[in-house]
Short mmCIF file of C-alpha atoms and ligand atoms in Angstrom, two decimals:
data_model
loop_
_atom_site.label_atom_id
_atom_site.label_comp_id
_atom_site.label_asym_id
_atom_site.label_seq_id
_atom_site.Cartn_x
_atom_site.Cartn_y
_atom_site.Cartn_z
CA MET X 975 23.63 -1.88 -3.45
CA SER X 976 20.97 -2.20 -5.94
CA LEU X 977 17.74 -3.94 -6.20
CA LYS X 978 18.34 -6.88 -8.20
CA ARG X 979 14.81 -7.39 -9.44
CA LYS X 980 13.05 -6.76 -12.74
CA ASP X 981 9.57 -6.31 -10.96
CA LEU X 982 8.09 -5.30 -7.58
CA LEU X 983 5.11 -7.61 -7.23
CA SER X 984 5.01 -8.61 -3.50
CA LEU X 985 6.75 -7.86 -0.28
CA ALA X 986 6.75 -11.57 0.72
CA PRO X 987 10.02 -12.40 -1.16
CA LEU X 988 11.98 -9.16 -0.24
CA SER X 989 14.71 -9.25 2.28
CA VAL X 990 15.12 -6.78 5.24
CA GLU X 991 18.07 -5.38 3.16
CA GLU X 992 16.02 -4.86 0.16
CA ILE X 993 13.15 -3.15 2.17
CA THR X 994 15.89 -0.91 3.81
CA LEU X 995 17.34 -0.02 0.61
CA ILE X 996 14.07 1.16 -0.67
CA LEU X 997 13.28 3.25 2.44
CA ASP X 998 16.96 4.70 2.39
CA THR X 999 16.59 5.53 -1.38
CA ALA X 1000 13.08 7.23 -0.79
CA ASP X 1001 14.75 9.28 1.96
CA SER X 1002 17.16 10.80 -0.58
CA PHE X 1003 14.14 11.53 -2.96
CA LYS X 1004 12.17 13.03 0.16
CA GLU X 1005 14.85 15.80 0.13
CA VAL X 1006 14.40 16.45 -3.53
CA THR X 1007 10.53 16.73 -2.97
CA GLY X 1008 11.10 19.51 -0.38
CA ARG X 1009 13.09 21.63 -2.83
CA GLU X 1010 11.57 24.59 -4.80
CA ILE X 1011 12.40 22.73 -8.07
CA LYS X 1012 11.15 19.24 -7.22
CA LYS X 1013 12.73 17.38 -10.31
CA VAL X 1014 15.82 15.46 -10.98
CA PRO X 1015 16.95 13.96 -14.30
CA ALA X 1016 17.33 10.45 -13.08
CA LEU X 1017 14.87 8.89 -15.46
CA ARG X 1018 15.16 11.21 -18.34
CA GLY X 1019 14.39 9.12 -21.54
CA ARG X 1020 12.56 6.36 -19.72
CA THR X 1021 8.79 5.69 -20.02
CA VAL X 1022 6.46 4.83 -17.19
CA VAL X 1023 2.93 3.60 -18.03
CA ASN X 1024 0.30 3.72 -15.44
CA LEU X 1025 -2.31 0.87 -16.33
CA PHE X 1026 -4.99 1.04 -13.90
CA PHE X 1027 -8.11 -1.21 -14.30
CA GLU X 1028 -9.56 -0.15 -10.91
CA PRO X 1029 -10.11 3.36 -9.46
CA SER X 1030 -7.37 5.07 -7.50
CA THR X 1031 -6.77 8.55 -6.15
CA ARG X 1032 -3.52 8.22 -4.32
CA THR X 1033 -1.55 5.51 -5.93
CA ARG X 1034 -2.19 6.65 -9.60
CA THR X 1035 -1.56 10.31 -8.74
CA SER X 1036 1.61 9.59 -6.73
CA PHE X 1037 3.14 7.35 -9.39
CA GLU X 1038 2.67 10.05 -11.98
CA LEU X 1039 4.12 12.61 -9.76
CA ALA X 1040 7.04 10.36 -9.01
CA ALA X 1041 7.74 9.51 -12.61
CA LYS X 1042 7.54 13.12 -13.58
CA ARG X 1043 9.90 14.39 -10.73
CA LEU X 1044 12.34 11.85 -12.05
CA SER X 1045 11.88 13.29 -15.52
CA ALA X 1046 10.42 10.19 -17.04
CA ASP X 1047 7.76 10.21 -19.79
CA VAL X 1048 4.54 9.16 -18.28
CA ILE X 1049 1.45 7.59 -20.00
CA ASN X 1050 -1.87 7.22 -18.01
CA PHE X 1051 -3.51 4.45 -19.80
CA SER X 1052 -7.29 4.39 -19.36
CA PRO X 1053 -8.83 0.93 -20.00
CA SER X 1054 -12.26 2.08 -20.42
CA SER X 1055 -11.38 4.26 -23.31
CA SER X 1056 -8.86 1.73 -24.87
CA SER X 1057 -9.37 -1.59 -27.08
CA VAL X 1058 -9.70 -3.30 -23.67
CA VAL X 1059 -13.42 -2.70 -24.27
CA LYS X 1060 -13.16 -4.57 -27.51
CA GLY X 1061 -11.90 -7.58 -25.76
CA GLU X 1062 -8.04 -7.19 -25.86
CA THR X 1063 -6.44 -9.19 -23.16
CA LEU X 1064 -4.25 -7.58 -20.31
CA LEU X 1065 -1.22 -9.23 -21.76
CA ASP X 1066 -1.96 -8.27 -25.33
CA THR X 1067 -2.50 -4.64 -24.16
CA ALA X 1068 0.68 -4.59 -22.18
CA ARG X 1069 2.84 -6.01 -25.02
CA ASN X 1070 1.59 -3.41 -27.35
CA ILE X 1071 2.37 -0.72 -24.91
CA GLU X 1072 5.67 -2.37 -24.43
CA ALA X 1073 6.30 -2.26 -28.18
CA MET X 1074 6.20 1.53 -27.95
CA GLN X 1075 9.21 1.15 -25.69
CA ALA X 1076 7.69 1.42 -22.08
CA ASP X 1077 10.36 0.65 -19.45
CA ILE X 1078 8.05 0.23 -16.37
CA ILE X 1079 4.39 -0.71 -16.27
CA VAL X 1080 2.51 0.06 -13.10
CA LEU X 1081 -0.43 -2.03 -12.91
CA ARG X 1082 -3.55 -2.06 -10.74
CA HIS X 1083 -5.99 -4.74 -11.37
CA PRO X 1084 -9.02 -6.42 -9.62
CA SER X 1085 -7.61 -9.95 -10.10
CA ALA X 1086 -5.12 -11.28 -7.32
CA GLY X 1087 -1.95 -12.41 -9.26
CA ALA X 1088 -2.68 -10.23 -12.15
CA ALA X 1089 0.86 -8.35 -11.82
CA GLU X 1090 2.66 -11.65 -11.41
CA ALA X 1091 1.02 -13.02 -14.54
CA LEU X 1092 1.94 -9.76 -16.54
CA ALA X 1093 5.51 -9.65 -15.16
CA ARG X 1094 6.07 -13.09 -16.85
CA GLY X 1095 4.86 -12.04 -20.18
CA VAL X 1096 6.69 -8.73 -20.75
CA LYS X 1097 10.33 -7.63 -20.59
CA SER X 1098 9.50 -4.28 -18.93
CA SER X 1099 9.51 -4.09 -15.22
CA VAL X 1100 6.09 -4.44 -13.58
CA ILE X 1101 5.04 -2.76 -10.40
CA ASN X 1102 2.04 -4.10 -8.48
CA ALA X 1103 -0.11 -1.14 -7.70
CA GLY X 1104 -2.76 -3.44 -5.98
CA ASP X 1105 -3.92 -6.85 -7.43
CA GLY X 1106 -7.35 -7.83 -5.98
CA TRP X 1107 -7.23 -8.81 -2.34
CA HIS X 1108 -3.69 -10.01 -2.70
CA GLU X 1109 -1.00 -7.32 -2.16
CA HIS X 1110 -0.27 -3.74 -2.31
CA PRO X 1111 3.52 -3.49 -1.78
CA THR X 1112 4.15 0.29 -2.50
CA GLN X 1113 1.46 1.17 -0.01
CA ALA X 1114 3.03 -0.91 2.64
CA LEU X 1115 6.46 0.48 1.83
CA LEU X 1116 5.17 3.97 2.27
CA ASP X 1117 3.53 2.89 5.50
CA LEU X 1118 6.89 1.64 6.69
CA TYR X 1119 8.58 4.83 5.63
CA THR X 1120 6.11 6.92 7.69
CA ILE X 1121 6.58 4.69 10.78
CA ARG X 1122 10.38 5.14 10.41
CA GLN X 1123 10.05 8.87 9.80
CA ARG X 1124 8.38 9.13 13.26
CA GLY X 1125 11.65 7.82 14.82
CA LEU X 1126 10.04 4.39 15.54
CA SER X 1127 12.07 1.17 15.34
CA PHE X 1128 10.58 -1.80 13.85
CA GLU X 1129 12.02 -4.43 16.41
CA GLY X 1130 9.46 -5.15 18.97
CA LEU X 1131 7.16 -2.41 17.71
CA LYS X 1132 3.49 -3.23 18.35
CA VAL X 1133 1.31 -2.57 15.51
CA ALA X 1134 -2.52 -3.23 15.40
CA ILE X 1135 -4.21 -3.62 12.05
CA VAL X 1136 -7.91 -3.21 12.32
CA GLY X 1137 -10.85 -4.19 10.26
CA ASP X 1138 -11.39 -6.10 7.18
CA VAL X 1139 -7.99 -7.82 6.96
CA ALA X 1140 -9.11 -10.72 4.78
CA HIS X 1141 -9.92 -8.58 1.70
CA SER X 1142 -7.13 -6.02 2.40
CA ARG X 1143 -4.13 -6.14 0.08
CA VAL X 1144 -2.53 -3.53 2.10
CA ALA X 1145 -2.76 -5.54 5.27
CA ARG X 1146 -1.22 -8.55 3.59
CA SER X 1147 1.78 -6.59 2.31
CA ASN X 1148 2.22 -4.95 5.81
CA ILE X 1149 2.02 -8.31 7.70
CA TYR X 1150 4.65 -9.79 5.46
CA ALA X 1151 6.99 -6.68 5.77
CA LEU X 1152 6.45 -5.86 9.40
CA SER X 1153 6.82 -9.53 10.65
CA LYS X 1154 10.07 -9.74 8.79
CA LEU X 1155 11.27 -6.44 10.33
CA GLY X 1156 10.57 -7.86 13.88
CA ALA X 1157 7.37 -5.87 14.71
CA GLU X 1158 4.54 -7.57 16.76
CA VAL X 1159 1.55 -7.59 14.39
CA ARG X 1160 -2.03 -7.78 16.02
CA LEU X 1161 -4.92 -8.25 13.64
CA ILE X 1162 -8.17 -7.01 15.13
CA GLY X 1163 -11.53 -7.62 13.54
CA PRO X 1164 -14.64 -9.83 13.28
CA PRO X 1165 -13.79 -13.61 12.54
CA THR X 1166 -15.61 -13.28 9.15
CA MET X 1167 -12.95 -10.59 8.08
CA MET X 1168 -9.87 -12.54 9.20
CA PRO X 1169 -7.84 -14.66 6.65
CA TRP X 1170 -7.14 -18.24 7.57
CA GLY X 1171 -3.87 -19.34 8.95
CA VAL X 1172 -2.62 -15.85 9.31
CA GLU X 1173 -1.01 -16.83 12.71
CA ARG X 1174 1.57 -18.76 10.51
CA LEU X 1175 3.06 -15.55 9.57
CA GLY X 1176 3.44 -14.70 13.37
CA ALA X 1177 0.49 -12.27 13.67
CA ARG X 1178 -1.96 -12.43 16.73
CA VAL X 1179 -5.54 -12.29 16.17
CA TYR X 1180 -7.87 -10.29 18.45
CA ARG X 1181 -11.74 -10.15 18.22
CA ASN X 1182 -11.95 -7.29 20.72
CA LEU X 1183 -10.77 -3.88 19.55
CA ASP X 1184 -10.16 -2.45 23.17
CA GLU X 1185 -7.94 -5.54 24.04
CA GLY X 1186 -5.91 -5.56 20.79
CA LEU X 1187 -5.18 -1.80 21.06
CA ALA X 1188 -3.61 -2.05 24.59
CA GLY X 1189 -0.11 -0.40 24.43
CA VAL X 1190 0.27 -0.50 20.55
CA GLN X 1191 2.44 2.25 19.17
CA VAL X 1192 0.78 2.16 15.63
CA ILE X 1193 -2.79 1.75 14.82
CA MET X 1194 -3.54 0.99 11.04
CA MET X 1195 -7.24 1.23 10.23
CA LEU X 1196 -8.75 -0.55 7.06
CA ARG X 1197 -11.79 0.30 5.26
CA LEU X 1198 -14.46 -2.34 4.66
CA GLN X 1199 -13.74 -3.65 1.30
CA LEU X 1200 -17.43 -3.99 0.34
CA GLU X 1201 -16.48 -4.32 -3.33
CA ARG X 1202 -14.58 -7.54 -2.57
CA GLN X 1203 -16.72 -8.98 0.19
CA GLY X 1204 -19.56 -10.33 -2.10
CA ARG X 1205 -21.94 -10.79 0.70
CA ALA X 1206 -22.54 -8.97 4.02
CA LEU X 1207 -19.88 -10.08 6.62
CA PHE X 1208 -21.32 -8.09 9.54
CA PRO X 1209 -25.03 -7.47 10.37
CA THR X 1210 -24.95 -3.82 9.88
CA ILE X 1211 -22.39 -0.99 9.34
CA ARG X 1212 -23.69 0.89 12.46
CA GLU X 1213 -22.85 -2.22 14.66
CA TYR X 1214 -19.50 -2.58 13.02
CA ALA X 1215 -18.68 0.98 13.59
CA ARG X 1216 -19.69 0.52 17.31
CA LEU X 1217 -17.46 -2.53 17.77
CA PHE X 1218 -14.59 -1.86 15.54
CA GLY X 1219 -14.49 1.87 14.82
CA LEU X 1220 -11.57 3.84 16.27
CA THR X 1221 -12.74 6.69 18.49
CA GLY X 1222 -10.77 9.12 20.57
CA GLU X 1223 -11.44 7.16 23.69
CA ARG X 1224 -10.12 4.02 22.09
CA VAL X 1225 -6.98 5.67 21.00
CA LYS X 1226 -6.21 6.38 24.64
CA LEU X 1227 -5.90 2.58 25.17
CA ALA X 1228 -2.91 2.62 23.00
CA ASP X 1229 0.70 3.80 24.00
CA PRO X 1230 0.72 7.44 24.65
CA GLY X 1231 2.09 9.10 21.40
CA ALA X 1232 0.65 6.13 19.13
CA ILE X 1233 0.20 7.07 15.56
CA VAL X 1234 -3.04 6.48 13.54
CA MET X 1235 -2.67 5.33 9.86
CA HIS X 1236 -5.10 4.54 7.25
CA PRO X 1237 -4.25 3.69 3.52
CA GLY X 1238 -7.34 5.76 2.37
CA PRO X 1239 -10.01 6.06 1.14
CA ILE X 1240 -11.37 6.68 4.73
CA ASN X 1241 -14.97 6.11 5.64
CA ARG X 1242 -15.49 8.85 8.38
CA GLY X 1243 -17.73 7.43 11.21
CA VAL X 1244 -17.44 3.77 9.96
CA GLU X 1245 -13.91 2.58 10.80
CA ILE X 1246 -12.59 5.91 11.99
CA ALA X 1247 -14.26 8.87 13.85
CA PRO X 1248 -13.65 12.13 12.05
CA GLU X 1249 -11.94 13.70 15.01
CA VAL X 1250 -9.45 10.80 15.04
CA ALA X 1251 -8.59 11.03 11.27
CA ASP X 1252 -8.02 15.01 11.76
CA SER X 1253 -6.42 14.58 15.12
CA LEU X 1254 -2.54 15.23 15.87
CA SER X 1255 -1.97 11.47 16.24
CA SER X 1256 -3.07 10.94 12.58
CA VAL X 1257 -0.37 10.65 10.10
CA ILE X 1258 -2.74 9.74 7.26
CA LEU X 1259 -1.73 12.76 5.02
CA ASP X 1260 2.01 12.08 5.85
CA GLN X 1261 1.48 8.67 4.25
CA VAL X 1262 0.10 10.19 1.16
CA ALA X 1263 2.90 12.83 1.05
CA ASN X 1264 5.57 10.05 1.52
CA GLY X 1265 3.99 8.02 -1.12
CA VAL X 1266 5.63 10.22 -3.82
CA ALA X 1267 9.17 9.99 -2.59
CA VAL X 1268 8.82 6.13 -1.94
CA ARG X 1269 7.55 5.62 -5.26
CA MET X 1270 10.46 7.80 -6.64
CA GLY X 1271 12.77 5.38 -4.94
CA ILE X 1272 11.12 2.28 -6.28
CA LEU X 1273 11.00 3.57 -9.86
CA TYR X 1274 14.63 4.52 -9.64
CA LEU X 1275 15.83 1.20 -8.21
CA LEU X 1276 13.83 -0.85 -10.67
CA SER X 1277 15.07 1.26 -13.72
CA GLY X 1278 18.48 0.32 -13.13
CA ALA X 1279 19.53 3.94 -13.24
CA ASN X 1280 21.45 3.61 -10.07
N1 CP W 2072 -4.19 3.48 -0.80
C1 CP W 2072 -4.61 3.48 -2.05
O1 CP W 2072 -4.33 2.47 -2.69
O2 CP W 2072 -5.38 4.42 -2.25
P1 CP W 2072 -6.07 4.58 -3.82
O3 CP W 2072 -6.92 3.45 -4.02
O4 CP W 2072 -6.83 5.83 -3.93
O5 CP W 2072 -4.96 4.45 -4.72
#
């Protein structure tokens, strides 16, 4: 089976079969990343361009590593040292890059919908590496991969997503995918940080962290997305940490053996206590490690090399 899509923009339209195909393909590349020589020739002669209009540590680096491990040529385009500063539009920039035979463009952009707009204007495949508050599909896919790696099955899995859900593109992609896969999704946070109408997607909203954590097998913590909030949505950070911060005591409310996830970057002492971030239940660095294999799988499937 192949992924019959030009682009990966959102998890909303993906079928369970497509999600499973991506995770299974990532599994075969995970084996490659464990070898001494972590490279296969699958994308030799192809070009991947990372076009990041917002800062990134994990996503940009892992897309670069993923593409290099598939033997693709990789261009890391820096908008701040490009003609974007002279007013060139996103579409013109991408069309000029495409004219140099880019096969896949990986876009991170502060505007929701930017990846979809770009995908309509170029022939190259476009991968959404985070568009404003909208979606971050590859992060959610690596989250799913990490959950599956722990031997957990999605059907009936209780997952708590905690914090600034309204401004989190990671949360949105995870809600779409986890609901589709049959998980019970609980969204926990202050009302000012909850998106309207999220119950329509099958998620249940909790305002009390302790109540929402009861019996869950997966806890996904979110950073306060201050750069997108515009105005203060909570009286003080200290009060937020007291009510919604994950402590060791609170982890005990979840299922014994529950895993703690975070897409990063983490703010120690705000949404997550340092001892929880570094505990045995934390799979935060597993998420980062799995990001390379998952992105290898996505690049491979979109390239049509399979
Ligand atoms: N999870 C994530 O998107 O991290 P970066 O912003 O560092 O890429």
